[in-house]
Short mmCIF file of N, CA and C in Angstrom, two decimals:
data_model
loop_
_atom_site.label_atom_id
_atom_site.label_comp_id
_atom_site.label_asym_id
_atom_site.label_seq_id
_atom_site.Cartn_x
_atom_site.Cartn_y
_atom_site.Cartn_z
N MET Y 1 -41.60 -28.41 -9.18
CA MET Y 1 -40.36 -28.19 -9.88
C MET Y 1 -39.89 -26.74 -9.73
N LYS Y 2 -40.86 -25.79 -9.81
CA LYS Y 2 -40.51 -24.38 -9.67
C LYS Y 2 -39.92 -24.11 -8.29
N LYS Y 3 -40.51 -24.71 -7.27
CA LYS Y 3 -40.02 -24.51 -5.91
C LYS Y 3 -38.59 -25.04 -5.78
N PHE Y 4 -38.33 -26.20 -6.39
CA PHE Y 4 -36.99 -26.78 -6.32
C PHE Y 4 -35.97 -25.87 -6.99
N LEU Y 5 -36.29 -25.33 -8.17
CA LEU Y 5 -35.39 -24.42 -8.87
C LEU Y 5 -35.15 -23.14 -8.08
N LEU Y 6 -36.21 -22.59 -7.51
CA LEU Y 6 -36.05 -21.38 -6.70
C LEU Y 6 -35.19 -21.64 -5.48
N LEU Y 7 -35.40 -22.76 -4.84
CA LEU Y 7 -34.61 -23.13 -3.67
C LEU Y 7 -33.15 -23.33 -4.06
N ALA Y 8 -32.89 -23.98 -5.18
CA ALA Y 8 -31.52 -24.20 -5.66
C ALA Y 8 -30.83 -22.87 -5.98
N LEU Y 9 -31.56 -21.97 -6.64
CA LEU Y 9 -31.00 -20.65 -6.94
C LEU Y 9 -30.70 -19.87 -5.66
N PHE Y 10 -31.58 -19.95 -4.68
CA PHE Y 10 -31.38 -19.27 -3.42
C PHE Y 10 -30.08 -19.73 -2.76
N PHE Y 11 -29.88 -21.04 -2.66
CA PHE Y 11 -28.67 -21.56 -2.03
C PHE Y 11 -27.43 -21.23 -2.83
N CYS Y 12 -27.57 -21.18 -4.13
CA CYS Y 12 -26.44 -20.84 -5.00
C CYS Y 12 -25.99 -19.40 -4.74
N PHE Y 13 -26.94 -18.47 -4.72
CA PHE Y 13 -26.61 -17.06 -4.51
C PHE Y 13 -26.27 -16.76 -3.06
N ALA Y 14 -26.82 -17.50 -2.13
CA ALA Y 14 -26.54 -17.27 -0.71
C ALA Y 14 -25.10 -17.62 -0.38
N SER Y 15 -24.50 -18.54 -1.12
CA SER Y 15 -23.13 -18.95 -0.83
C SER Y 15 -22.10 -18.02 -1.45
N ILE Y 16 -22.51 -17.12 -2.33
CA ILE Y 16 -21.58 -16.19 -2.97
C ILE Y 16 -21.53 -14.91 -2.15
N ASP Y 17 -20.30 -14.48 -1.83
CA ASP Y 17 -20.13 -13.23 -1.10
C ASP Y 17 -19.97 -12.11 -2.11
N CYS Y 18 -21.06 -11.48 -2.48
CA CYS Y 18 -21.07 -10.47 -3.54
C CYS Y 18 -20.38 -9.18 -3.10
N ALA Y 19 -20.30 -8.93 -1.82
CA ALA Y 19 -19.80 -7.65 -1.33
C ALA Y 19 -18.32 -7.67 -1.00
N ALA Y 20 -17.61 -8.76 -1.20
CA ALA Y 20 -16.19 -8.83 -0.84
C ALA Y 20 -15.31 -8.34 -1.99
N PHE Y 21 -14.31 -7.54 -1.65
CA PHE Y 21 -13.37 -7.00 -2.63
C PHE Y 21 -11.95 -7.31 -2.17
N GLN Y 22 -11.11 -7.77 -3.07
CA GLN Y 22 -9.71 -8.03 -2.74
C GLN Y 22 -8.88 -6.82 -3.12
N LYS Y 23 -8.07 -6.35 -2.17
CA LYS Y 23 -7.18 -5.21 -2.38
C LYS Y 23 -5.78 -5.60 -1.94
N TYR Y 24 -4.78 -4.81 -2.34
CA TYR Y 24 -3.39 -5.08 -2.01
C TYR Y 24 -2.78 -3.86 -1.34
N LEU Y 25 -1.96 -4.09 -0.31
CA LEU Y 25 -1.34 -2.99 0.42
C LEU Y 25 -0.14 -2.46 -0.35
N THR Y 26 -0.07 -1.14 -0.51
CA THR Y 26 1.03 -0.51 -1.23
C THR Y 26 2.16 -0.10 -0.29
N ALA Y 27 1.99 -0.31 1.00
CA ALA Y 27 3.01 0.01 2.00
C ALA Y 27 2.79 -0.89 3.21
N ASN Y 28 3.82 -1.00 4.07
CA ASN Y 28 3.61 -1.67 5.35
C ASN Y 28 2.56 -0.86 6.08
N LEU Y 29 1.52 -1.51 6.57
CA LEU Y 29 0.37 -0.77 7.07
C LEU Y 29 0.01 -1.19 8.50
N ASN Y 30 -0.26 -0.21 9.33
CA ASN Y 30 -0.66 -0.47 10.72
C ASN Y 30 -2.09 -0.99 10.76
N LEU Y 31 -2.30 -2.09 11.47
CA LEU Y 31 -3.64 -2.59 11.76
C LEU Y 31 -4.01 -1.98 13.11
N ARG Y 32 -5.05 -1.15 13.13
CA ARG Y 32 -5.40 -0.39 14.33
C ARG Y 32 -6.69 -0.91 14.96
N THR Y 33 -6.85 -0.61 16.25
CA THR Y 33 -8.03 -1.06 16.98
C THR Y 33 -9.28 -0.28 16.62
N GLY Y 34 -9.15 0.84 15.96
CA GLY Y 34 -10.28 1.65 15.55
C GLY Y 34 -9.97 2.41 14.28
N PRO Y 35 -10.97 3.11 13.72
CA PRO Y 35 -10.81 3.81 12.44
C PRO Y 35 -10.17 5.19 12.58
N GLY Y 36 -8.86 5.24 12.79
CA GLY Y 36 -8.15 6.50 12.87
C GLY Y 36 -6.77 6.32 13.49
N THR Y 37 -5.92 7.32 13.31
CA THR Y 37 -4.55 7.22 13.81
C THR Y 37 -4.46 7.35 15.33
N LYS Y 38 -5.53 7.79 15.98
CA LYS Y 38 -5.50 7.91 17.44
C LYS Y 38 -5.66 6.55 18.13
N TYR Y 39 -6.06 5.52 17.37
CA TYR Y 39 -6.25 4.19 17.94
C TYR Y 39 -4.92 3.42 17.97
N ASN Y 40 -4.80 2.48 18.88
CA ASN Y 40 -3.58 1.69 19.05
C ASN Y 40 -3.32 0.80 17.85
N VAL Y 41 -2.03 0.56 17.60
CA VAL Y 41 -1.60 -0.34 16.53
C VAL Y 41 -1.52 -1.75 17.10
N THR Y 42 -2.23 -2.68 16.47
CA THR Y 42 -2.22 -4.08 16.89
C THR Y 42 -1.03 -4.80 16.29
N MET Y 43 -0.78 -4.55 15.02
CA MET Y 43 0.33 -5.16 14.31
C MET Y 43 0.54 -4.42 13.00
N VAL Y 44 1.62 -4.75 12.29
CA VAL Y 44 1.89 -4.16 10.98
C VAL Y 44 1.69 -5.24 9.92
N ILE Y 45 0.89 -4.92 8.91
CA ILE Y 45 0.64 -5.83 7.81
C ILE Y 45 1.65 -5.49 6.70
N PRO Y 46 2.38 -6.49 6.19
CA PRO Y 46 3.42 -6.22 5.19
C PRO Y 46 2.89 -5.72 3.85
N ARG Y 47 3.68 -4.90 3.20
CA ARG Y 47 3.41 -4.38 1.87
C ARG Y 47 3.18 -5.56 0.93
N GLY Y 48 2.21 -5.42 0.03
CA GLY Y 48 1.92 -6.45 -0.96
C GLY Y 48 0.91 -7.49 -0.51
N THR Y 49 0.55 -7.47 0.77
CA THR Y 49 -0.41 -8.44 1.29
C THR Y 49 -1.79 -8.19 0.70
N ALA Y 50 -2.47 -9.26 0.34
CA ALA Y 50 -3.84 -9.16 -0.16
C ALA Y 50 -4.79 -9.18 1.04
N VAL Y 51 -5.71 -8.24 1.07
CA VAL Y 51 -6.73 -8.19 2.13
C VAL Y 51 -8.10 -8.15 1.47
N THR Y 52 -9.09 -8.63 2.19
CA THR Y 52 -10.46 -8.61 1.69
C THR Y 52 -11.25 -7.59 2.49
N ILE Y 53 -11.89 -6.68 1.77
CA ILE Y 53 -12.74 -5.68 2.43
C ILE Y 53 -14.18 -5.94 2.01
N ASP Y 54 -15.11 -5.59 2.88
CA ASP Y 54 -16.52 -5.86 2.61
C ASP Y 54 -17.15 -4.91 1.61
N GLU Y 55 -16.60 -3.68 1.54
CA GLU Y 55 -17.24 -2.67 0.71
C GLU Y 55 -16.16 -1.83 0.04
N ASP Y 56 -16.26 -1.63 -1.26
CA ASP Y 56 -15.34 -0.77 -1.99
C ASP Y 56 -15.93 0.64 -1.95
N CYS Y 57 -15.55 1.40 -0.94
CA CYS Y 57 -16.18 2.70 -0.70
C CYS Y 57 -15.14 3.81 -0.73
N ASP Y 58 -15.61 5.04 -0.59
CA ASP Y 58 -14.73 6.20 -0.49
C ASP Y 58 -14.39 6.49 0.97
N CYS Y 59 -14.40 5.45 1.80
CA CYS Y 59 -14.11 5.58 3.23
C CYS Y 59 -12.62 5.82 3.44
N LYS Y 60 -12.26 6.43 4.56
CA LYS Y 60 -10.86 6.61 4.89
C LYS Y 60 -10.30 5.39 5.60
N TRP Y 61 -11.15 4.65 6.31
CA TRP Y 61 -10.74 3.47 7.07
C TRP Y 61 -11.72 2.33 6.80
N VAL Y 62 -11.19 1.10 6.72
CA VAL Y 62 -12.04 -0.07 6.55
C VAL Y 62 -11.59 -1.18 7.51
N PRO Y 63 -12.56 -1.98 7.99
CA PRO Y 63 -12.18 -3.10 8.85
C PRO Y 63 -11.68 -4.28 8.00
N VAL Y 64 -10.63 -4.96 8.50
CA VAL Y 64 -10.11 -6.15 7.83
C VAL Y 64 -9.71 -7.18 8.89
N GLU Y 65 -9.56 -8.40 8.44
CA GLU Y 65 -9.02 -9.45 9.31
C GLU Y 65 -7.69 -9.87 8.73
N TYR Y 66 -6.66 -9.93 9.60
CA TYR Y 66 -5.34 -10.36 9.16
C TYR Y 66 -4.70 -11.17 10.28
N ASP Y 67 -4.22 -12.33 9.96
CA ASP Y 67 -3.52 -13.19 10.91
C ASP Y 67 -4.34 -13.44 12.17
N GLY Y 68 -5.65 -13.60 11.99
CA GLY Y 68 -6.54 -13.88 13.12
C GLY Y 68 -6.95 -12.67 13.93
N LYS Y 69 -6.49 -11.49 13.54
CA LYS Y 69 -6.84 -10.26 14.26
C LYS Y 69 -7.74 -9.40 13.37
N ILE Y 70 -8.68 -8.73 13.99
CA ILE Y 70 -9.57 -7.83 13.27
C ILE Y 70 -9.23 -6.41 13.68
N GLY Y 71 -9.12 -5.53 12.70
CA GLY Y 71 -8.79 -4.14 12.98
C GLY Y 71 -9.10 -3.28 11.78
N TYR Y 72 -8.62 -2.04 11.82
CA TYR Y 72 -8.88 -1.08 10.75
C TYR Y 72 -7.58 -0.68 10.07
N ILE Y 73 -7.68 -0.46 8.74
CA ILE Y 73 -6.55 0.04 7.97
C ILE Y 73 -7.00 1.24 7.14
N SER Y 74 -6.05 2.08 6.79
CA SER Y 74 -6.34 3.24 5.96
C SER Y 74 -6.50 2.81 4.51
N THR Y 75 -7.53 3.32 3.84
CA THR Y 75 -7.75 2.97 2.44
C THR Y 75 -6.80 3.71 1.50
N LYS Y 76 -6.07 4.67 2.03
CA LYS Y 76 -5.13 5.45 1.22
C LYS Y 76 -4.04 4.56 0.61
N TYR Y 77 -3.74 3.44 1.27
CA TYR Y 77 -2.65 2.57 0.84
C TYR Y 77 -3.14 1.24 0.27
N LEU Y 78 -4.32 1.27 -0.35
CA LEU Y 78 -4.87 0.06 -0.97
C LEU Y 78 -4.86 0.20 -2.48
N SER Y 79 -4.57 -0.89 -3.16
CA SER Y 79 -4.54 -0.92 -4.61
C SER Y 79 -5.39 -2.08 -5.12
N ASN Y 80 -5.93 -1.94 -6.30
CA ASN Y 80 -6.68 -3.03 -6.93
C ASN Y 80 -5.76 -4.07 -7.56
N HIS Y 81 -4.48 -3.71 -7.71
CA HIS Y 81 -3.54 -4.57 -8.42
C HIS Y 81 -2.47 -5.09 -7.46
N PRO Y 82 -1.99 -6.31 -7.68
CA PRO Y 82 -0.93 -6.87 -6.83
C PRO Y 82 0.30 -5.97 -6.81
N VAL Y 83 0.94 -5.92 -5.65
CA VAL Y 83 2.12 -5.09 -5.43
C VAL Y 83 3.28 -6.03 -5.12
N ASN Y 84 4.46 -5.74 -5.66
CA ASN Y 84 5.63 -6.55 -5.40
C ASN Y 84 5.99 -6.47 -3.92
N LYS Y 85 6.07 -7.61 -3.24
CA LYS Y 85 6.41 -7.63 -1.82
C LYS Y 85 7.89 -7.32 -1.59
N GLN Y 86 8.76 -7.68 -2.54
CA GLN Y 86 10.20 -7.45 -2.39
C GLN Y 86 10.50 -5.98 -2.52
N ARG Y 87 11.16 -5.42 -1.55
CA ARG Y 87 11.57 -4.02 -1.62
C ARG Y 87 13.06 -3.90 -1.48
N ARG Y 88 13.70 -4.80 -0.76
CA ARG Y 88 15.12 -4.67 -0.49
C ARG Y 88 15.81 -6.02 -0.56
N VAL Y 89 17.04 -5.98 -0.95
CA VAL Y 89 17.91 -7.14 -0.91
C VAL Y 89 19.25 -6.60 -0.42
N SER Y 90 20.24 -7.44 -0.06
CA SER Y 90 21.40 -6.89 0.64
C SER Y 90 22.46 -6.22 -0.22
N SER Y 91 23.14 -5.24 0.36
CA SER Y 91 24.26 -4.52 -0.24
C SER Y 91 25.18 -4.10 0.90
N THR Y 92 26.38 -3.73 0.60
CA THR Y 92 27.32 -3.47 1.69
C THR Y 92 27.08 -2.15 2.40
N LYS Y 93 26.94 -1.06 1.68
CA LYS Y 93 26.86 0.24 2.33
C LYS Y 93 25.55 0.48 3.06
N TYR Y 94 24.43 0.19 2.46
CA TYR Y 94 23.13 0.50 3.06
C TYR Y 94 22.41 -0.76 3.54
N ARG Y 95 23.09 -1.90 3.51
CA ARG Y 95 22.50 -3.18 3.88
C ARG Y 95 21.28 -3.51 3.01
N THR Y 96 21.25 -2.95 1.84
CA THR Y 96 20.19 -3.28 0.90
C THR Y 96 20.75 -3.25 -0.51
N THR Y 97 20.32 -4.18 -1.33
CA THR Y 97 20.64 -4.10 -2.75
C THR Y 97 19.52 -3.30 -3.36
N VAL Y 98 19.89 -2.31 -4.10
CA VAL Y 98 18.88 -1.41 -4.61
C VAL Y 98 18.82 -1.50 -6.12
N SER Y 99 17.66 -1.74 -6.62
CA SER Y 99 17.44 -1.74 -8.05
C SER Y 99 17.08 -0.30 -8.42
N LYS Y 100 18.02 0.42 -8.97
CA LYS Y 100 17.80 1.84 -9.28
C LYS Y 100 17.14 1.99 -10.64
N LYS Y 101 16.12 2.82 -10.68
CA LYS Y 101 15.47 3.20 -11.92
C LYS Y 101 15.56 4.71 -12.04
N TYR Y 102 15.46 5.21 -13.25
CA TYR Y 102 15.60 6.64 -13.48
C TYR Y 102 14.46 7.16 -14.35
N TYR Y 103 14.25 8.45 -14.30
CA TYR Y 103 13.28 9.10 -15.16
C TYR Y 103 13.85 10.45 -15.59
N ILE Y 104 13.27 11.03 -16.61
CA ILE Y 104 13.67 12.36 -17.08
C ILE Y 104 12.65 13.35 -16.54
N ASN Y 105 13.13 14.31 -15.73
CA ASN Y 105 12.20 15.28 -15.12
C ASN Y 105 11.82 16.38 -16.13
N SER Y 106 11.00 17.31 -15.68
CA SER Y 106 10.49 18.37 -16.56
C SER Y 106 11.58 19.31 -17.07
N TYR Y 107 12.77 19.28 -16.44
CA TYR Y 107 13.90 20.11 -16.88
C TYR Y 107 14.81 19.33 -17.83
N GLY Y 108 14.44 18.07 -18.15
CA GLY Y 108 15.24 17.25 -19.04
C GLY Y 108 16.41 16.57 -18.34
N GLU Y 109 16.42 16.56 -17.00
CA GLU Y 109 17.51 15.95 -16.25
C GLU Y 109 17.16 14.49 -15.92
N ARG Y 110 18.16 13.63 -15.91
CA ARG Y 110 17.98 12.23 -15.51
C ARG Y 110 18.05 12.16 -13.98
N VAL Y 111 16.96 11.67 -13.37
CA VAL Y 111 16.84 11.65 -11.91
C VAL Y 111 16.50 10.23 -11.46
N GLN Y 112 17.11 9.82 -10.35
CA GLN Y 112 16.80 8.49 -9.80
C GLN Y 112 15.37 8.49 -9.28
N SER Y 113 14.62 7.44 -9.62
CA SER Y 113 13.25 7.27 -9.12
C SER Y 113 13.28 6.97 -7.63
N PRO Y 114 12.17 7.20 -6.91
CA PRO Y 114 12.14 6.84 -5.50
C PRO Y 114 12.55 5.39 -5.29
N THR Y 115 13.45 5.18 -4.32
CA THR Y 115 14.05 3.88 -4.08
C THR Y 115 14.06 3.59 -2.59
N TYR Y 116 13.95 2.32 -2.21
CA TYR Y 116 13.95 1.92 -0.81
C TYR Y 116 15.38 1.70 -0.32
N TYR Y 117 15.74 2.36 0.78
CA TYR Y 117 17.01 2.20 1.46
C TYR Y 117 16.73 2.04 2.95
N SER Y 118 17.70 1.49 3.67
CA SER Y 118 17.51 1.33 5.12
C SER Y 118 17.83 2.63 5.87
N SER Y 119 18.57 3.55 5.24
CA SER Y 119 18.84 4.86 5.83
C SER Y 119 18.95 5.87 4.69
N SER Y 120 18.95 7.13 5.04
CA SER Y 120 18.95 8.20 4.04
C SER Y 120 20.21 8.15 3.17
N PRO Y 121 20.05 7.94 1.85
CA PRO Y 121 21.22 7.88 0.96
C PRO Y 121 21.65 9.28 0.53
N PRO Y 122 22.89 9.42 0.08
CA PRO Y 122 23.35 10.72 -0.43
C PRO Y 122 22.52 11.15 -1.63
N GLY Y 123 22.15 12.41 -1.66
CA GLY Y 123 21.40 12.95 -2.78
C GLY Y 123 19.89 12.88 -2.62
N ALA Y 124 19.40 12.16 -1.61
CA ALA Y 124 17.95 12.07 -1.40
C ALA Y 124 17.42 13.42 -0.94
N THR Y 125 16.25 13.79 -1.42
CA THR Y 125 15.66 15.08 -1.06
C THR Y 125 14.42 14.94 -0.18
N ALA Y 126 13.82 13.73 -0.17
CA ALA Y 126 12.60 13.53 0.63
C ALA Y 126 12.44 12.06 0.98
N LEU Y 127 11.79 11.83 2.12
CA LEU Y 127 11.37 10.48 2.51
C LEU Y 127 9.89 10.39 2.18
N CYS Y 128 9.52 9.42 1.36
CA CYS Y 128 8.11 9.23 0.98
C CYS Y 128 7.38 8.45 2.07
N ARG Y 129 6.06 8.56 2.09
CA ARG Y 129 5.25 7.88 3.11
C ARG Y 129 5.34 6.36 3.03
N ASP Y 130 5.68 5.81 1.87
CA ASP Y 130 5.79 4.35 1.77
C ASP Y 130 7.18 3.85 2.16
N GLY Y 131 8.06 4.77 2.61
CA GLY Y 131 9.39 4.37 3.08
C GLY Y 131 10.48 4.50 2.04
N SER Y 132 10.15 4.90 0.83
CA SER Y 132 11.18 5.08 -0.20
C SER Y 132 11.76 6.49 -0.09
N TYR Y 133 12.97 6.67 -0.66
CA TYR Y 133 13.62 7.97 -0.67
C TYR Y 133 13.55 8.55 -2.08
N SER Y 134 13.16 9.82 -2.18
CA SER Y 134 13.03 10.50 -3.46
C SER Y 134 14.27 11.35 -3.72
N PHE Y 135 14.62 11.47 -4.99
CA PHE Y 135 15.77 12.27 -5.41
C PHE Y 135 15.30 13.43 -6.28
N SER Y 136 14.05 13.80 -6.14
CA SER Y 136 13.42 14.83 -6.95
C SER Y 136 14.17 16.15 -6.84
N ARG Y 137 14.20 16.90 -7.93
CA ARG Y 137 14.87 18.19 -7.93
C ARG Y 137 13.89 19.34 -7.81
N SER Y 138 12.59 19.02 -7.74
CA SER Y 138 11.57 20.03 -7.50
C SER Y 138 10.54 19.46 -6.54
N ARG Y 139 9.80 20.30 -5.88
CA ARG Y 139 8.82 19.83 -4.90
C ARG Y 139 7.55 19.30 -5.55
N ARG Y 140 7.22 19.82 -6.70
CA ARG Y 140 5.98 19.42 -7.36
C ARG Y 140 6.04 17.98 -7.82
N GLY Y 141 5.09 17.17 -7.35
CA GLY Y 141 5.00 15.77 -7.76
C GLY Y 141 5.90 14.82 -7.00
N THR Y 142 6.70 15.33 -6.08
CA THR Y 142 7.61 14.47 -5.33
C THR Y 142 6.82 13.44 -4.54
N CYS Y 143 7.19 12.19 -4.66
CA CYS Y 143 6.55 11.05 -3.97
C CYS Y 143 5.08 10.88 -4.35
N SER Y 144 4.67 11.39 -5.49
CA SER Y 144 3.25 11.35 -5.86
C SER Y 144 2.70 9.94 -6.00
N HIS Y 145 3.51 8.98 -6.38
CA HIS Y 145 3.05 7.59 -6.49
C HIS Y 145 3.50 6.75 -5.29
N HIS Y 146 3.93 7.43 -4.25
CA HIS Y 146 4.46 6.74 -3.06
C HIS Y 146 3.81 7.26 -1.78
N GLY Y 147 2.59 7.75 -1.89
CA GLY Y 147 1.85 8.18 -0.70
C GLY Y 147 2.10 9.61 -0.29
N GLY Y 148 2.88 10.36 -1.05
CA GLY Y 148 3.20 11.74 -0.69
C GLY Y 148 4.47 11.82 0.14
N VAL Y 149 4.87 13.03 0.46
CA VAL Y 149 6.11 13.27 1.22
C VAL Y 149 5.83 13.12 2.71
N ALA Y 150 6.62 12.29 3.36
CA ALA Y 150 6.53 12.15 4.83
C ALA Y 150 7.42 13.20 5.48
N ARG Y 151 8.62 13.42 4.88
CA ARG Y 151 9.56 14.38 5.46
C ARG Y 151 10.53 14.86 4.39
N TRP Y 152 10.75 16.14 4.33
CA TRP Y 152 11.76 16.72 3.43
C TRP Y 152 13.12 16.59 4.09
N LEU Y 153 14.14 16.26 3.31
CA LEU Y 153 15.50 16.09 3.86
C LEU Y 153 16.36 17.30 3.59
#
């Protein structure tokens, strides 16, 4: 009886993948052939996609499988929480409908939060790494929740 219980427990635990972690992409992310930006891009994985990684580590790059391809992605753009896949809807001027949100900055001014546009909108001060445009009035903290500043405008 003991052998049967041990064998049953073994098969039970052997079928569980204890090392798998589900993460969500916070930006459209390049799937690369190796762990670094010098490697070729195989494809782009859309923002909000759930990926499974083998190890939740402090690594800069992790291997993943997506759409039948295996490659590496940067861990900088991974989140433990689901991310909204919708970023844009249509509008006449910028070909996107933009849901604008605002915040009050440290000077007490009402400022538009980083927003996704298809091209640089009037008043934008920076392009964030996740593709959104920032309207920040100071450099400190600009694009802090959007991967940092990709380019100042």
